[in-house]
Structures are given as C-alpha cells and as structure tokens.
Coordinates of C-alpha atoms in Angstrom, one line a residue:
M1 CA 144.6 42.4 -93.5
R2 CA 143.7 43.0 -90.3
T3 CA 140.5 44.7 -89.7
A4 CA 139.5 47.1 -86.6
L5 CA 136.1 47.7 -85.9
L6 CA 135.1 50.8 -83.6
Q7 CA 132.0 50.2 -82.0
S8 CA 131.2 53.8 -80.8
S9 CA 128.7 56.5 -81.1
G10 CA 131.2 59.1 -80.6
R11 CA 130.1 62.5 -79.7
P12 CA 126.5 63.0 -81.2
G13 CA 126.5 66.6 -82.7
S14 CA 130.2 67.2 -82.2
V15 CA 132.3 66.7 -85.5
V16 CA 135.4 68.0 -83.9
G17 CA 134.6 65.4 -81.0
N18 CA 134.3 62.6 -83.2
L19 CA 137.1 63.2 -85.5
K20 CA 139.2 63.1 -81.9
V21 CA 137.7 59.6 -81.4
L22 CA 138.3 58.6 -84.9
D23 CA 142.0 59.8 -84.4
E24 CA 142.3 57.6 -81.4
A25 CA 141.4 54.8 -82.7
A26 CA 143.1 55.1 -85.9
G27 CA 146.3 55.1 -83.3
R28 CA 145.0 52.1 -81.7
A29 CA 144.3 50.4 -85.0
A30 CA 147.8 50.8 -86.5
A31 CA 149.5 50.0 -83.2
A32 CA 147.8 46.4 -83.5
G33 CA 148.8 46.0 -87.0
A34 CA 145.5 46.8 -88.8
G35 CA 145.2 48.1 -92.3
L36 CA 141.7 49.2 -92.1
L37 CA 139.6 50.8 -89.4
V38 CA 135.8 50.8 -89.7
A39 CA 133.6 53.4 -87.9
P40 CA 129.5 53.2 -87.7
E41 CA 126.7 54.9 -89.7
M42 CA 126.7 58.5 -89.6
F43 CA 129.8 58.6 -87.3
L44 CA 131.0 62.1 -88.1
T45 CA 128.1 63.5 -86.7
G46 CA 126.0 61.5 -84.7
Y47 CA 122.6 60.0 -86.3
A48 CA 119.7 61.0 -84.2
I49 CA 120.4 64.9 -84.5
G50 CA 117.2 65.5 -86.4
D51 CA 117.9 68.8 -88.5
D52 CA 121.5 69.1 -87.5
I53 CA 122.0 66.3 -90.1
A54 CA 121.4 68.9 -92.9
R55 CA 123.1 71.7 -91.0
L56 CA 126.1 69.4 -90.6
A57 CA 126.4 68.0 -94.0
E58 CA 129.3 68.0 -96.1
A59 CA 130.8 67.4 -99.6
A60 CA 132.7 63.8 -100.0
D61 CA 136.0 66.2 -100.4
G62 CA 134.9 68.7 -97.6
D63 CA 136.7 69.9 -94.8
S64 CA 135.9 66.9 -92.5
A65 CA 136.9 64.3 -95.4
G66 CA 140.1 66.1 -95.4
A67 CA 140.5 65.7 -91.8
V68 CA 140.1 62.2 -92.0
A69 CA 142.5 61.7 -94.7
D70 CA 145.0 63.4 -92.6
I71 CA 144.0 60.8 -89.7
A72 CA 144.5 58.0 -92.3
G73 CA 147.9 59.2 -93.4
R74 CA 149.4 60.1 -90.2
H75 CA 148.7 56.6 -88.9
G76 CA 149.1 54.6 -91.8
V77 CA 145.8 52.7 -91.6
A78 CA 142.8 53.0 -94.0
V79 CA 139.6 54.5 -92.6
A80 CA 135.9 53.7 -93.4
Y81 CA 133.6 55.9 -91.8
G82 CA 129.8 57.0 -92.2
Y83 CA 128.8 60.7 -92.6
P84 CA 126.0 63.1 -94.2
E85 CA 127.0 64.1 -97.4
R86 CA 126.0 67.2 -99.3
A87 CA 125.4 67.4 -102.9
G88 CA 123.8 70.6 -104.1
D89 CA 120.2 70.3 -102.3
A90 CA 120.4 66.7 -101.5
V91 CA 121.7 65.3 -98.3
F92 CA 122.6 61.5 -98.5
N93 CA 123.2 59.1 -95.7
S94 CA 127.0 58.0 -97.3
A95 CA 130.2 55.9 -96.2
Q96 CA 133.4 57.1 -97.6
L97 CA 136.8 55.1 -97.4
V98 CA 140.2 56.5 -97.3
S99 CA 143.4 54.7 -98.3
A100 CA 146.5 54.5 -95.7
E101 CA 148.0 57.4 -97.6
G102 CA 145.1 59.5 -97.2
V103 CA 143.7 59.1 -100.6
R104 CA 139.7 59.1 -100.9
L105 CA 138.9 55.5 -102.7
A106 CA 135.2 55.1 -102.7
N107 CA 132.0 57.0 -101.5
Y108 CA 128.6 55.1 -101.0
R109 CA 125.3 56.7 -100.9
K110 CA 122.9 54.4 -98.5
T111 CA 120.1 53.1 -101.2
H112 CA 117.6 51.7 -99.0
L113 CA 116.4 54.3 -96.4
F114 CA 115.0 52.9 -93.0
G115 CA 111.8 54.2 -91.5
C116 CA 110.0 58.0 -91.6
F117 CA 113.4 59.4 -90.1
E118 CA 115.7 58.6 -92.7
Q119 CA 113.2 59.1 -95.5
D120 CA 112.5 62.5 -93.9
H121 CA 116.5 63.4 -94.0
F122 CA 117.9 61.7 -96.9
T123 CA 117.7 61.5 -100.5
P124 CA 118.2 57.6 -101.1
G125 CA 121.5 56.6 -103.4
G126 CA 121.2 55.0 -106.7
Q127 CA 124.4 52.7 -107.2
T128 CA 124.5 49.4 -105.6
V129 CA 128.1 48.4 -106.1
V130 CA 130.7 50.8 -104.8
Q131 CA 134.3 49.2 -104.6
A132 CA 137.8 50.2 -104.3
E133 CA 141.1 47.8 -104.4
L134 CA 142.8 47.9 -100.6
G135 CA 145.8 45.8 -99.3
G136 CA 145.0 43.2 -102.0
L137 CA 141.1 43.0 -101.5
R138 CA 138.2 43.9 -103.4
V139 CA 136.4 46.1 -100.8
G140 CA 132.7 47.1 -100.9
L141 CA 130.6 49.6 -99.2
M142 CA 127.0 49.1 -97.7
I143 CA 125.2 50.9 -95.2
C144 CA 122.9 49.3 -92.4
Y145 CA 119.3 48.6 -93.8
D146 CA 121.0 47.9 -97.4
V147 CA 122.7 44.6 -96.0
E148 CA 119.2 43.0 -95.1
F149 CA 118.2 43.0 -98.8
P150 CA 119.6 39.8 -100.3
E151 CA 120.0 41.1 -103.9
N152 CA 122.3 44.0 -102.6
V153 CA 124.7 41.6 -101.4
R154 CA 124.5 38.8 -104.0
A155 CA 125.1 42.0 -106.8
H156 CA 128.4 42.5 -104.4
A157 CA 129.4 39.1 -104.9
L158 CA 128.6 38.7 -108.8
A159 CA 131.0 41.8 -108.8
G160 CA 133.8 40.1 -106.8
T161 CA 133.6 41.8 -103.7
D162 CA 135.9 40.2 -101.1
L163 CA 135.5 42.2 -97.9
L164 CA 132.1 44.2 -97.6
V165 CA 132.2 47.0 -95.1
V166 CA 129.1 48.1 -93.9
P167 CA 128.7 50.9 -91.0
T168 CA 125.5 50.6 -89.3
A169 CA 123.0 52.4 -87.0
Q170 CA 121.2 48.7 -86.1
M171 CA 118.8 49.5 -83.3
H172 CA 116.8 47.4 -80.8
P173 CA 114.8 45.2 -81.5
F174 CA 116.5 44.3 -84.8
Q175 CA 119.4 42.6 -82.9
F176 CA 119.2 39.2 -84.9
V177 CA 120.5 41.4 -88.1
A178 CA 124.0 41.1 -86.3
E179 CA 123.7 38.0 -84.8
S180 CA 122.5 35.9 -87.5
M181 CA 121.7 37.4 -90.6
I182 CA 125.1 38.9 -91.2
P183 CA 127.0 35.4 -90.8
V184 CA 124.4 34.0 -93.0
R185 CA 125.1 36.7 -95.7
A186 CA 129.0 36.2 -95.7
F187 CA 128.3 32.5 -96.0
E188 CA 126.0 32.7 -99.0
N189 CA 127.9 35.1 -100.8
Q190 CA 131.2 34.1 -100.1
M191 CA 132.9 36.9 -98.8
Y192 CA 133.8 38.4 -95.5
V193 CA 131.2 41.3 -93.9
A194 CA 132.4 43.8 -91.6
Y195 CA 129.4 45.0 -89.7
V196 CA 129.9 48.2 -87.4
N197 CA 127.1 49.5 -85.1
R198 CA 126.6 52.3 -82.6
V199 CA 125.8 51.9 -79.2
G200 CA 123.4 53.2 -76.3
R201 CA 120.7 55.3 -76.7
E202 CA 120.5 58.4 -78.9
G203 CA 117.0 60.2 -79.3
E204 CA 114.2 57.6 -79.9
F205 CA 116.8 55.0 -80.9
E206 CA 118.4 52.3 -78.6
F207 CA 121.3 51.0 -81.0
V208 CA 122.3 47.4 -79.6
G209 CA 126.3 47.2 -80.4
L210 CA 127.2 43.7 -81.4
S211 CA 129.3 44.6 -84.0
T212 CA 131.0 41.9 -85.9
L213 CA 133.5 40.8 -88.7
A214 CA 131.9 37.4 -90.5
G215 CA 133.8 34.8 -92.7
P216 CA 132.9 33.1 -96.2
D217 CA 132.3 29.8 -93.7
G218 CA 129.5 31.8 -91.8
V219 CA 131.9 32.1 -88.6
A220 CA 132.3 35.2 -86.7
R221 CA 135.9 36.2 -86.8
A222 CA 135.1 39.0 -84.1
R223 CA 132.0 40.1 -82.4
A224 CA 131.7 43.0 -79.8
G225 CA 129.3 43.2 -76.8
R226 CA 126.7 45.8 -76.2
D227 CA 129.0 48.8 -75.2
E228 CA 131.2 50.8 -76.4
D229 CA 134.3 48.5 -78.0
F230 CA 137.1 48.1 -80.4
V231 CA 137.4 44.4 -82.0
L232 CA 139.9 43.1 -84.1
A233 CA 139.8 40.2 -86.7
D234 CA 141.8 39.1 -89.9
V235 CA 140.6 38.9 -93.3
D236 CA 142.6 36.1 -94.8
P237 CA 142.4 35.9 -98.8
A238 CA 143.8 32.3 -98.8
L239 CA 141.1 31.2 -96.6
L240 CA 138.4 33.2 -98.7
A241 CA 139.9 31.2 -101.9
A242 CA 139.5 28.1 -100.4
S243 CA 136.1 28.5 -99.6
R244 CA 134.9 29.7 -102.5
E245 CA 136.4 26.7 -104.2
A246 CA 134.7 24.4 -101.9
N247 CA 131.1 26.3 -101.8
P248 CA 129.1 26.1 -104.9
Y249 CA 126.4 28.8 -104.6
L250 CA 127.4 31.2 -107.0
R251 CA 128.7 28.4 -109.6
D252 CA 125.3 26.5 -109.4
R253 CA 123.1 29.4 -109.8
R254 CA 120.3 29.6 -112.5
P255 CA 119.4 33.2 -112.9
G256 CA 117.1 32.1 -116.0
L257 CA 114.9 31.1 -113.2
Y258 CA 115.2 34.2 -111.4
G259 CA 113.9 36.9 -113.8
S260 CA 110.4 37.1 -111.7
L261 CA 112.6 38.9 -108.6
V262 CA 113.0 42.1 -110.3

C-alpha cells in the first residue's frame, strides 16, 4: 500500500484552512496512487494554540470528522489525522483513521502526554492498542510520545499490527527520535512505522520535520527534510512476511522473565 506522509503544520487555529490543506494533499496522494494519507498530530487545529484547543475540540463524529470523511471519499484515499477530541468535559489528543470510502475506522486517544503543555490541556487516553483493517493490512494508531515507550509498540507487535501510524509533533532538540528511534522500533517489532511530523516554529515549540516511513528491516523507505514536505513510500506485505520469518525477536521472547517491567 503506497503511503503518503504530509509533513506540514497547516494553518494553526484555522480548521477550515487545515481542511483545505488536507483536501489538496489527498488529491495529490490519490494522483500518486497512494492508498493512505497521514497528517501530523493535532493537524486539524494546530498544536500550540493554548485555550483554543478546548474551544476547537470536537466529537470523534463531529462536523470536522464529516468533512475529512468527505475528503477521503471524494479522492478515494484513506486519511489518518490528528485533532483535539471532546468527550463530555474531557479533551483528548486524538488521531482518527478514515477509509477511502469515507467510513471512520478507528479513533485513538494519546495515552502518554508530553510535558506541562499537554498535561494542562488534555486528558490521557486509556487504550494502548487501537487497530483497523485497511488494504489488507492491520493498521495501528499511536501519537508522538507514545512511540517512545517500547512497551507500547511491543503491545502492537503482539496484537499483529503491520503498519503503525504515528502522527507527531516532534520538537527540537529531540530529532534523534525520528532519525534513530523510529527505524529501530520498526525493526525490533517487525512492522512498518509511519511517523509524520509538524514543521517550523509554533508558539514556544520548534518542530523538526524529518517525517519517515521505516520498514521491518530498519531501513527508512522515505524521509522528509526540515521544511513543508510530501513524501511517498510503499508498505509491502511480502517484505513484511519475509522479514518476520527471518527475524526471531517475537518468537524468542521469554515473557516469564519480564514480570518486573510491570
């Protein structure tokens, strides 16, 4: 499945503007033969927008979700995107996956909140593994800081995730996560990982870009630079099956020795 990574901070504070950017990217992805377009963390509203997070937060099936479903359906490409989700009095940092037919397939709430900014504005989610079937692949969702916890990604590996989609807002000086950690996560868990970042300065944060799609052999199939970018790479089920057959990590685990980890 060809996968398109939209590395952009969009138009912080403007849902309408960001939906337009997403629409244009979906058309570009479809023209390139992509089956999935991935946008960054909090793409619909912007990340460093303070109290506007709560003001712009919507239900998982709200008006903006309907607009994204329309975009996906018109262009015939699945879309994964980040947004602030309102559920009652709680606001979650969420990511949603919509099929190429415009059907909402999965919604994930970030479980590990990074720093005071996120802890002040969001409620942490409580479900680690959220998956959906897409294009013959089992696709899992995660957001930014979540992928830095090896237990999180291993849980996806044990649940059979083939492609882990990670919208992110990775900031300076932590670019080593995109450069080094993501390919290692893909290799040690025998999966593809699509890590899609924001770029440029936003409030007090400087986002570093470097979006990547890494394969189960630890090789980056696509890597963006430090500016607005749009890159494509293929998720190959045959390579994934061959890599899993050759690599013994998951077979050689000894869970009985790991009890102290939890």
